[in-house]
């Protein structure tokens, strides 16, 4: 398990290194992804924001829907009768129908409003039209229908079940426990897949009752949103029956849900909340029953907790939770009254996923977003409330106490880039949602838990069975905050929220205390970490920022009421600061998602306090924040590194993993930046001194270690190994030898991935060459990603020029046919991860210029990539000189890469400035530190010493 984690960790580093040049990898992104799997849901909903809406001249009042899945040939048939009312006079009816759905018959009828029992009038549906590119069915009537008319549209249709994805109406085939091939069908209609299953008004705001009937094989069960009303035999087909379900409450089309499968009800119970009795059942295939034996009681307690939060029962008679075999959706299908989970998700230990899906029954089922533009608010509120519910249920043990810091740190890195989201655009909707989730958290703290809860309760009561916009939420919170007196008259929750929602940025707050007058000047501006800080229009970006202030003489971290708010202005002066020998902490516990800078004196007082025995009176997330902010502000150039490094002194005593988490990211960022400098060696010694006591104290892995401990140990080990920790390297080499001694090493790699990088980094030529041969001789029968991993480590790990040269010689000069262009791209990007890599690549380019130019003559992409990888990552004057010299001597020969080298020079100048400013400070600090460490007799004997060239081990 630990091996696997280390492997994942390396891959994340490797990936980050490979994907970008200037981007600093973020080891926390993978933690974020674990909890926030990239949901197609939000992106899909986002892409619908600008979709044209249907004509509004008639609206649906209810649906009668019959579906007949035909599993033999993966098709389905159906009939829908939509009761409609004309909102304005019209001759045309438009409704959503996916292009792949085949329409068999259409009939439009009007009814006499007074004598509803009279036979309806069949209208002449003259023609109908399908659009090739739009999922719209238009029916043209021969005469226009007056406003206020009621009627019905009846359509029969057929379509194909989805077989490759578990979306829309899908079928999956699998072997059951007896080895017999069996099938099941189910639906997942979010966000706009209902139109693939039946013609409908597929917009979330059309909420109507549905009466659903499903034809199923007799030996299977059918489930839908409501309880079964009756089962009807089919005289012509003794093997199937019709199941008719009770009429639903008004709901959006995406809430329709159907399952037909051979499932067993494992358990059910009636839960009574506020007088509404709801029968909750768990369904799964028979052989999965055992794994779900504890699920129902978890569902019950979570369900009750959520009902209590809303002070409102879910108005359903039943709620089915289905563990659906072979369901592959990234997100569960949260149909109203029928939630479809992956099997493993329903049986999993934690509460988060469960809380989330139950929460969607209220937010999404009972109230629905008025349009797709509100989908991210819906998701964010569900995210925040379900995380707090999950934490209540198990005291946060599932999330290792990491919520919300992991998502917060990711946001800090992303939003402080020069171009946020420029690299992984798919993440943009996800990060926007996370940011709003943290905004809800901030409001909960600042307007107070009571106002927050009461506001949301009012909101859901006002909007139940209907739809909402974000304004409805802000308004309800505002009214509650005014009522509770937790917000001043001059403020408005909507204005506060909007200032955070509308920007793809976060602010940073700086505090400059005036110790004589006991006042402080507070300033806000855009938080920028990547240099240069030249974002256009940044002065205009202003937020409403809560200032929760702790004073040393009165540390009460449970009081989260802001002393004041910075309105949307740049500066603010605050009074009543403590005596000059007492520190303040602003924004403790990351109440608002923003870093805080102080004057040097206040930082120093904090550093000193953290070293003292009272430091535990500052809670863990605040200790982590102080450290995180100090390093990142120094990295951004906004704080002296000496001050930031002083803030790390307390790590000697710190053993809480939550404080350590951000430390690894910082070691990686700083280490990478100063990699080419002589200071790096001293920095590595510092890192060893920091990590060795921690690692040794954590000891060997024990069977029942908590996951945070396993994680922390593995991180410490990975970083120590990188810094040359002998026990780790010797272990890795011993393991590697097993592979080298194998009689047929190409059959497979018998050792865990965690051992490979240390061997390629610190090990001998022979060991590295053995690895190279494994890539060259990689049999096509093995999984390709194993080869990719090996190649990445072969290129990315070494700190010896020889190894890198050899790889470049083989792949480029000798044009060994075992390597593809993609392999070469991968090698280039891996080499940008460390100074030995990119300097060797630069020398290789310089020395073999003519040969390479000919080789890459028709491969502009490779050439451009080579120029970029070989030149852009230098960070010092020395590097700048090298690259400038090449630029001048090869003027006019760069071809397509001309602008790339110019951009590189610009970057290097920027980074050089950073190095000139910071390296001497870092070095001075490290000198003092190392001298002190030596005086204390810290033993560095367990580490490999190496010179700049990276001495070989024997
Ligand atoms: C699928 O099977 C049904 C029932 O046997 C049949 O009516 C229908 O035509 C078949 N559809 C296709 C596309 O073969
Ligand atoms: C349904 O599942 C049960 C238990 O796995 C099995 O015994 C039975 O044969 C299955 N029925 C069908 C029709 O596949
Ligand atoms: C559920 O099954 C597991 C594993 O078989 C067992 O350890 C546990 O005690 C069971 N729980 C209940 C409530 O029966
Ligand atoms: C790479 O090739 C160059 C030029 O052919 C040669 O001088 C050098 O020794 C080679 N390096 C390695 C490590 O094979
Ligand atoms: C792959 O490498 C092997 C061993 O070096 C060599 O014999 C073979 O020719 C190479 N294959 C190609 C297609 O170049």
Short mmCIF file of N, CA and C in Angstrom, two decimals, residues 472-617:
data_model
loop_
_atom_site.label_atom_id
_atom_site.label_comp_id
_atom_site.label_asym_id
_atom_site.label_seq_id
_atom_site.Cartn_x
_atom_site.Cartn_y
_atom_site.Cartn_z
N UNK A 472 -31.45 33.77 -4.75
CA UNK A 472 -32.38 33.32 -3.70
C UNK A 472 -31.61 32.90 -2.45
N UNK A 473 -30.47 32.25 -2.67
CA UNK A 473 -29.68 31.79 -1.52
C UNK A 473 -29.07 33.00 -0.79
N UNK A 474 -28.45 33.92 -1.54
CA UNK A 474 -27.82 35.08 -0.90
C UNK A 474 -28.87 35.89 -0.13
N UNK A 475 -30.06 36.02 -0.75
CA UNK A 475 -31.09 36.84 -0.11
C UNK A 475 -31.51 36.21 1.22
N UNK A 476 -31.74 34.90 1.20
CA UNK A 476 -32.18 34.23 2.42
C UNK A 476 -31.10 34.32 3.51
N UNK A 477 -29.84 34.18 3.11
CA UNK A 477 -28.76 34.28 4.09
C UNK A 477 -28.68 35.70 4.64
N UNK A 478 -28.90 36.67 3.76
CA UNK A 478 -28.84 38.07 4.19
C UNK A 478 -29.91 38.35 5.24
N UNK A 479 -31.14 37.96 4.92
CA UNK A 479 -32.23 38.23 5.86
C UNK A 479 -31.94 37.58 7.22
N UNK A 480 -31.43 36.35 7.18
CA UNK A 480 -31.14 35.66 8.44
C UNK A 480 -30.01 36.36 9.20
N UNK A 481 -29.00 36.84 8.46
CA UNK A 481 -27.87 37.50 9.12
C UNK A 481 -28.31 38.82 9.75
N UNK A 482 -29.20 39.54 9.07
CA UNK A 482 -29.71 40.79 9.64
C UNK A 482 -30.52 40.47 10.89
N UNK A 483 -31.33 39.45 10.79
CA UNK A 483 -32.15 39.01 11.91
C UNK A 483 -31.29 38.65 13.13
N UNK A 484 -30.19 37.95 12.87
CA UNK A 484 -29.30 37.52 13.95
C UNK A 484 -28.34 38.63 14.35
N UNK A 485 -28.40 39.73 13.61
CA UNK A 485 -27.51 40.84 13.93
C UNK A 485 -26.04 40.49 13.76
N UNK A 486 -25.73 39.67 12.76
CA UNK A 486 -24.33 39.30 12.55
C UNK A 486 -23.74 39.99 11.32
N UNK A 487 -24.47 40.93 10.79
CA UNK A 487 -23.97 41.67 9.64
C UNK A 487 -24.50 43.09 9.81
N UNK A 488 -23.69 44.07 9.41
CA UNK A 488 -24.14 45.43 9.67
C UNK A 488 -25.10 45.90 8.58
N UNK A 489 -25.81 46.94 8.89
CA UNK A 489 -26.84 47.48 7.98
C UNK A 489 -26.27 47.80 6.60
N UNK A 490 -25.02 48.26 6.61
CA UNK A 490 -24.46 48.73 5.35
C UNK A 490 -23.99 47.60 4.45
N UNK A 491 -24.08 46.36 4.94
CA UNK A 491 -23.54 45.26 4.14
C UNK A 491 -24.64 44.41 3.53
N UNK A 492 -24.24 43.65 2.52
CA UNK A 492 -25.22 42.85 1.81
C UNK A 492 -24.56 41.54 1.42
N UNK A 493 -25.16 40.44 1.82
CA UNK A 493 -24.54 39.13 1.56
C UNK A 493 -24.34 38.89 0.07
N UNK A 494 -25.31 39.35 -0.72
CA UNK A 494 -25.16 39.13 -2.16
C UNK A 494 -23.92 39.85 -2.69
N UNK A 495 -23.72 41.07 -2.19
CA UNK A 495 -22.57 41.82 -2.67
C UNK A 495 -21.25 41.15 -2.23
N UNK A 496 -21.25 40.67 -0.99
CA UNK A 496 -20.07 39.95 -0.50
C UNK A 496 -19.81 38.74 -1.38
N UNK A 497 -20.86 37.94 -1.56
CA UNK A 497 -20.70 36.68 -2.31
C UNK A 497 -20.27 36.96 -3.74
N UNK A 498 -20.90 37.93 -4.37
CA UNK A 498 -20.57 38.20 -5.76
C UNK A 498 -19.11 38.59 -5.92
N UNK A 499 -18.59 39.32 -4.91
CA UNK A 499 -17.19 39.74 -5.05
C UNK A 499 -16.24 38.54 -5.08
N UNK A 500 -16.68 37.41 -4.54
CA UNK A 500 -15.85 36.20 -4.57
C UNK A 500 -16.19 35.30 -5.76
N UNK A 501 -17.49 35.24 -6.08
CA UNK A 501 -17.92 34.30 -7.13
C UNK A 501 -17.42 34.71 -8.50
N UNK A 502 -17.41 36.01 -8.77
CA UNK A 502 -17.17 36.46 -10.15
C UNK A 502 -15.70 36.50 -10.55
N UNK A 503 -14.78 36.26 -9.63
CA UNK A 503 -13.37 36.39 -10.02
C UNK A 503 -12.64 35.06 -10.02
N UNK A 504 -11.79 34.86 -11.02
CA UNK A 504 -10.93 33.69 -11.03
C UNK A 504 -9.63 34.00 -10.31
N UNK A 505 -9.75 34.67 -9.22
CA UNK A 505 -8.59 35.10 -8.43
C UNK A 505 -8.95 35.05 -6.96
N UNK A 506 -7.93 35.12 -6.12
CA UNK A 506 -8.16 35.26 -4.68
C UNK A 506 -7.35 36.46 -4.20
N UNK A 507 -7.75 37.08 -3.10
CA UNK A 507 -6.98 38.21 -2.61
C UNK A 507 -5.89 37.77 -1.63
N UNK A 508 -4.94 38.68 -1.37
CA UNK A 508 -4.02 38.50 -0.27
C UNK A 508 -4.17 39.76 0.59
N UNK A 509 -4.10 39.58 1.90
CA UNK A 509 -4.27 40.71 2.81
C UNK A 509 -2.94 40.96 3.51
N UNK A 510 -2.49 42.22 3.54
CA UNK A 510 -1.26 42.54 4.27
C UNK A 510 -1.59 43.44 5.44
N UNK A 511 -0.96 43.13 6.56
CA UNK A 511 -1.20 43.90 7.78
C UNK A 511 0.10 44.59 8.16
N UNK A 512 0.07 45.88 8.29
CA UNK A 512 1.23 46.61 8.78
C UNK A 512 0.87 47.32 10.06
N UNK A 513 1.42 46.82 11.16
CA UNK A 513 1.03 47.39 12.45
C UNK A 513 1.87 48.62 12.75
N UNK A 514 1.22 49.57 13.38
CA UNK A 514 1.94 50.70 13.93
C UNK A 514 1.96 50.48 15.44
N UNK A 515 3.15 50.11 15.95
CA UNK A 515 3.22 49.65 17.33
C UNK A 515 3.07 50.78 18.34
N UNK A 516 3.32 52.02 17.86
CA UNK A 516 3.14 53.15 18.77
C UNK A 516 1.66 53.46 18.99
N UNK A 517 0.97 53.56 17.86
CA UNK A 517 -0.43 54.01 17.96
C UNK A 517 -1.39 52.84 18.17
N UNK A 518 -0.85 51.61 18.27
CA UNK A 518 -1.70 50.42 18.42
C UNK A 518 -2.78 50.36 17.33
N UNK A 519 -2.34 50.68 16.11
CA UNK A 519 -3.26 50.56 14.99
C UNK A 519 -2.56 49.73 13.91
N UNK A 520 -3.28 49.47 12.82
CA UNK A 520 -2.67 48.73 11.72
C UNK A 520 -3.33 49.14 10.42
N UNK A 521 -2.51 49.18 9.38
CA UNK A 521 -3.07 49.45 8.05
C UNK A 521 -3.22 48.11 7.34
N UNK A 522 -4.43 47.87 6.89
CA UNK A 522 -4.74 46.61 6.23
C UNK A 522 -4.93 46.90 4.75
N UNK A 523 -4.31 46.06 3.94
CA UNK A 523 -4.38 46.30 2.51
C UNK A 523 -4.79 45.02 1.80
N UNK A 524 -5.62 45.13 0.78
CA UNK A 524 -5.95 43.95 -0.01
C UNK A 524 -5.50 44.14 -1.45
N UNK A 525 -5.03 43.05 -2.05
CA UNK A 525 -4.78 43.06 -3.49
C UNK A 525 -4.84 41.63 -4.01
N UNK A 526 -4.69 41.50 -5.31
CA UNK A 526 -4.78 40.16 -5.91
C UNK A 526 -3.59 39.33 -5.46
N UNK A 527 -3.86 38.09 -5.08
CA UNK A 527 -2.77 37.20 -4.68
C UNK A 527 -2.11 36.63 -5.93
N UNK A 528 -0.85 36.97 -6.13
CA UNK A 528 -0.10 36.46 -7.28
C UNK A 528 1.18 35.83 -6.75
N UNK A 529 1.43 34.62 -7.20
CA UNK A 529 2.59 33.90 -6.70
C UNK A 529 3.61 33.76 -7.83
N UNK A 530 3.13 33.37 -8.98
CA UNK A 530 4.02 33.26 -10.13
C UNK A 530 4.46 34.65 -10.56
N UNK A 531 5.71 34.80 -10.88
CA UNK A 531 6.19 36.09 -11.35
C UNK A 531 6.19 36.11 -12.86
N UNK A 532 6.23 37.29 -13.50
CA UNK A 532 6.07 38.60 -12.88
C UNK A 532 4.60 38.89 -12.52
N UNK A 533 4.43 39.76 -11.58
CA UNK A 533 3.07 40.08 -11.11
C UNK A 533 2.46 41.17 -11.98
N UNK A 534 2.35 40.87 -13.26
CA UNK A 534 1.93 41.94 -14.17
C UNK A 534 0.55 41.70 -14.76
N UNK A 535 -0.36 41.20 -13.93
CA UNK A 535 -1.71 40.93 -14.42
C UNK A 535 -2.44 42.26 -14.70
N UNK A 536 -2.93 42.44 -15.91
CA UNK A 536 -3.57 43.72 -16.23
C UNK A 536 -4.84 43.92 -15.40
N UNK A 537 -5.08 45.16 -15.05
CA UNK A 537 -6.33 45.52 -14.37
C UNK A 537 -6.41 45.02 -12.93
N UNK A 538 -5.27 44.61 -12.36
CA UNK A 538 -5.35 44.00 -11.02
C UNK A 538 -5.80 44.98 -9.94
N UNK A 539 -5.54 46.27 -10.18
CA UNK A 539 -5.94 47.25 -9.16
C UNK A 539 -7.45 47.33 -8.99
N UNK A 540 -8.15 46.92 -10.02
CA UNK A 540 -9.61 47.03 -9.95
C UNK A 540 -10.26 45.83 -9.26
N UNK A 541 -9.49 44.78 -9.02
CA UNK A 541 -10.08 43.59 -8.42
C UNK A 541 -10.12 43.75 -6.89
N UNK A 542 -11.31 43.91 -6.37
CA UNK A 542 -11.45 44.09 -4.92
C UNK A 542 -12.55 43.19 -4.37
N UNK A 543 -12.33 42.76 -3.14
CA UNK A 543 -13.26 41.82 -2.51
C UNK A 543 -13.83 42.43 -1.22
N UNK A 544 -14.92 41.82 -0.77
CA UNK A 544 -15.39 42.05 0.61
C UNK A 544 -14.70 41.00 1.46
N UNK A 545 -13.84 41.44 2.38
CA UNK A 545 -13.02 40.48 3.11
C UNK A 545 -13.25 40.57 4.62
N UNK A 546 -13.61 39.46 5.25
CA UNK A 546 -13.82 39.48 6.69
C UNK A 546 -12.46 39.45 7.42
N UNK A 547 -12.32 40.32 8.43
CA UNK A 547 -11.10 40.30 9.22
C UNK A 547 -11.40 39.72 10.60
N UNK A 548 -11.12 38.44 10.72
CA UNK A 548 -11.23 37.82 12.03
C UNK A 548 -9.83 37.92 12.64
N UNK A 549 -9.73 38.57 13.79
CA UNK A 549 -8.41 38.87 14.35
C UNK A 549 -8.26 38.25 15.74
N UNK A 550 -7.18 37.47 15.91
CA UNK A 550 -6.86 36.93 17.23
C UNK A 550 -5.70 37.74 17.79
N UNK A 551 -5.80 38.07 19.06
CA UNK A 551 -4.69 38.77 19.71
C UNK A 551 -4.06 37.84 20.73
N UNK A 552 -2.76 37.95 20.85
CA UNK A 552 -2.03 37.03 21.73
C UNK A 552 -2.58 37.01 23.15
N UNK A 553 -3.02 38.18 23.62
CA UNK A 553 -3.51 38.24 25.00
C UNK A 553 -4.92 37.67 25.16
N UNK A 554 -5.52 37.30 24.03
CA UNK A 554 -6.88 36.79 24.12
C UNK A 554 -7.13 35.79 23.00
N UNK A 555 -6.47 34.66 23.08
CA UNK A 555 -6.59 33.68 22.00
C UNK A 555 -7.84 32.83 22.21
N UNK A 556 -8.87 33.13 21.42
CA UNK A 556 -10.08 32.35 21.53
C UNK A 556 -10.52 31.99 20.13
N UNK A 557 -10.05 30.84 19.69
CA UNK A 557 -10.25 30.50 18.28
C UNK A 557 -11.66 30.05 17.97
N UNK A 558 -12.50 29.93 18.99
CA UNK A 558 -13.88 29.55 18.69
C UNK A 558 -14.71 30.77 18.30
N UNK A 559 -14.17 31.94 18.57
CA UNK A 559 -14.91 33.14 18.16
C UNK A 559 -14.50 33.53 16.74
N UNK A 560 -15.39 33.32 15.82
CA UNK A 560 -15.04 33.56 14.42
C UNK A 560 -15.77 34.78 13.86
N UNK A 561 -16.24 35.62 14.73
CA UNK A 561 -16.92 36.83 14.26
C UNK A 561 -15.88 37.84 13.80
N UNK A 562 -16.04 38.35 12.59
CA UNK A 562 -15.06 39.33 12.12
C UNK A 562 -15.06 40.58 12.99
N UNK A 563 -13.87 41.08 13.28
CA UNK A 563 -13.75 42.36 13.95
C UNK A 563 -14.32 43.45 13.03
N UNK A 564 -13.99 43.28 11.79
CA UNK A 564 -14.54 44.19 10.78
C UNK A 564 -14.41 43.54 9.41
N UNK A 565 -14.97 44.17 8.41
CA UNK A 565 -14.82 43.70 7.04
C UNK A 565 -14.04 44.76 6.26
N UNK A 566 -13.17 44.34 5.36
CA UNK A 566 -12.64 45.31 4.41
C UNK A 566 -13.69 45.42 3.32
N UNK A 567 -14.29 46.59 3.20
CA UNK A 567 -15.26 46.71 2.10
C UNK A 567 -14.46 46.67 0.80
N UNK A 568 -15.09 46.85 -0.31
CA UNK A 568 -14.33 46.76 -1.56
C UNK A 568 -13.42 47.98 -1.73
N UNK A 569 -12.50 48.15 -0.78
CA UNK A 569 -11.52 49.23 -0.90
C UNK A 569 -10.15 48.62 -0.72
N UNK A 570 -9.13 49.35 -1.11
CA UNK A 570 -7.77 48.81 -1.03
C UNK A 570 -7.25 48.77 0.40
N UNK A 571 -7.41 49.91 1.11
CA UNK A 571 -6.81 50.02 2.44
C UNK A 571 -7.85 50.32 3.50
N UNK A 572 -7.46 49.98 4.70
CA UNK A 572 -8.34 50.22 5.84
C UNK A 572 -7.43 50.32 7.06
N UNK A 573 -7.73 51.27 7.95
CA UNK A 573 -6.94 51.35 9.18
C UNK A 573 -7.78 50.79 10.31
N UNK A 574 -7.17 49.89 11.08
CA UNK A 574 -7.91 49.35 12.22
C UNK A 574 -7.20 49.75 13.52
N UNK A 575 -8.01 49.94 14.55
CA UNK A 575 -7.48 50.41 15.83
C UNK A 575 -7.52 49.26 16.84
N UNK A 576 -7.17 49.61 18.08
CA UNK A 576 -7.26 48.64 19.19
C UNK A 576 -6.42 47.39 19.02
N UNK A 577 -5.26 47.57 18.44
CA UNK A 577 -4.33 46.44 18.36
C UNK A 577 -3.67 46.28 19.74
N UNK A 578 -3.12 45.06 19.99
CA UNK A 578 -2.55 44.84 21.32
C UNK A 578 -1.21 45.58 21.53
N UNK A 579 -0.64 45.38 22.72
CA UNK A 579 0.67 45.94 23.04
C UNK A 579 1.71 45.52 22.03
N UNK A 580 2.81 46.24 22.02
CA UNK A 580 3.80 45.98 20.97
C UNK A 580 4.53 44.64 21.15
N UNK A 581 4.40 43.99 22.28
CA UNK A 581 5.08 42.70 22.43
C UNK A 581 4.12 41.52 22.25
N UNK A 582 2.98 41.80 21.65
CA UNK A 582 1.99 40.74 21.46
C UNK A 582 1.62 40.63 19.98
N UNK A 583 1.59 39.42 19.49
CA UNK A 583 1.28 39.24 18.06
C UNK A 583 -0.22 39.25 17.80
N UNK A 584 -0.55 39.37 16.54
CA UNK A 584 -1.94 39.13 16.13
C UNK A 584 -1.93 38.07 15.03
N UNK A 585 -3.04 37.37 14.91
CA UNK A 585 -3.23 36.43 13.80
C UNK A 585 -4.52 36.83 13.10
N UNK A 586 -4.43 37.05 11.81
CA UNK A 586 -5.62 37.42 11.04
C UNK A 586 -6.03 36.23 10.17
N UNK A 587 -7.33 36.06 10.07
CA UNK A 587 -7.89 34.95 9.28
C UNK A 587 -7.43 33.58 9.77
N UNK A 588 -7.58 33.30 11.07
CA UNK A 588 -7.19 31.99 11.59
C UNK A 588 -8.07 30.91 10.97
N UNK A 589 -7.57 29.69 10.99
CA UNK A 589 -8.34 28.54 10.49
C UNK A 589 -8.79 28.72 9.04
N UNK A 590 -8.12 29.60 8.30
CA UNK A 590 -8.48 29.83 6.90
C UNK A 590 -9.98 30.11 6.76
N UNK A 591 -10.49 30.96 7.63
CA UNK A 591 -11.91 31.26 7.59
C UNK A 591 -12.32 31.79 6.23
N UNK A 592 -11.53 32.69 5.69
CA UNK A 592 -11.74 33.12 4.31
C UNK A 592 -10.60 32.55 3.48
N UNK A 593 -10.86 32.26 2.20
CA UNK A 593 -9.79 31.67 1.38
C UNK A 593 -8.78 32.72 0.91
N UNK A 594 -7.97 33.21 1.81
CA UNK A 594 -6.93 34.17 1.41
C UNK A 594 -5.74 34.12 2.36
N UNK A 595 -4.52 34.27 1.81
CA UNK A 595 -3.33 34.32 2.62
C UNK A 595 -3.18 35.69 3.29
N UNK A 596 -2.38 35.73 4.36
CA UNK A 596 -2.20 36.98 5.10
C UNK A 596 -0.71 37.22 5.32
N UNK A 597 -0.30 38.45 5.05
CA UNK A 597 1.08 38.85 5.30
C UNK A 597 1.10 39.84 6.47
N UNK A 598 2.19 39.88 7.21
CA UNK A 598 2.31 40.81 8.34
C UNK A 598 3.60 41.59 8.19
N UNK A 599 3.77 42.56 9.07
CA UNK A 599 5.07 43.21 9.15
C UNK A 599 6.03 42.23 9.81
N UNK A 600 7.34 42.50 9.62
CA UNK A 600 8.34 41.55 10.07
C UNK A 600 8.29 41.29 11.56
N UNK A 601 8.01 42.33 12.31
CA UNK A 601 8.01 42.18 13.76
C UNK A 601 6.92 41.20 14.21
N UNK A 602 5.75 41.33 13.60
CA UNK A 602 4.67 40.42 13.97
C UNK A 602 5.00 38.98 13.59
N UNK A 603 5.59 38.80 12.40
CA UNK A 603 6.03 37.45 11.99
C UNK A 603 7.01 36.90 13.02
N UNK A 604 7.97 37.72 13.42
CA UNK A 604 8.97 37.22 14.36
C UNK A 604 8.37 36.81 15.70
N UNK A 605 7.39 37.59 16.13
CA UNK A 605 6.72 37.22 17.39
C UNK A 605 6.00 35.88 17.23
N UNK A 606 5.41 35.68 16.04
CA UNK A 606 4.72 34.41 15.79
C UNK A 606 5.70 33.25 15.79
N UNK A 607 6.83 33.45 15.11
CA UNK A 607 7.83 32.37 15.03
C UNK A 607 8.29 31.98 16.42
N UNK A 608 8.51 32.99 17.25
CA UNK A 608 9.00 32.74 18.60
C UNK A 608 7.96 31.97 19.41
N UNK A 609 6.71 32.41 19.28
CA UNK A 609 5.64 31.77 20.03
C UNK A 609 5.48 30.30 19.63
N UNK A 610 5.62 30.06 18.31
CA UNK A 610 5.47 28.68 17.83
C UNK A 610 6.55 27.76 18.37
N UNK A 611 7.69 28.35 18.78
CA UNK A 611 8.76 27.57 19.36
C UNK A 611 8.51 27.29 20.84
N UNK A 612 7.61 28.05 21.43
CA UNK A 612 7.42 27.95 22.87
C UNK A 612 6.46 26.81 23.22
N UNK A 613 6.37 26.54 24.49
CA UNK A 613 5.52 25.42 24.91
C UNK A 613 4.03 25.75 24.76
N UNK A 614 3.72 27.03 24.58
CA UNK A 614 2.29 27.39 24.47
C UNK A 614 1.78 27.23 23.05
N UNK A 615 2.65 26.80 22.13
CA UNK A 615 2.26 26.88 20.73
C UNK A 615 0.99 26.09 20.41
N UNK A 616 0.69 25.05 21.22
CA UNK A 616 -0.50 24.25 20.91
C UNK A 616 -1.80 25.00 21.18
N UNK A 617 -1.69 26.17 21.81
CA UNK A 617 -2.92 26.97 21.94
C UNK A 617 -3.31 27.59 20.60
#
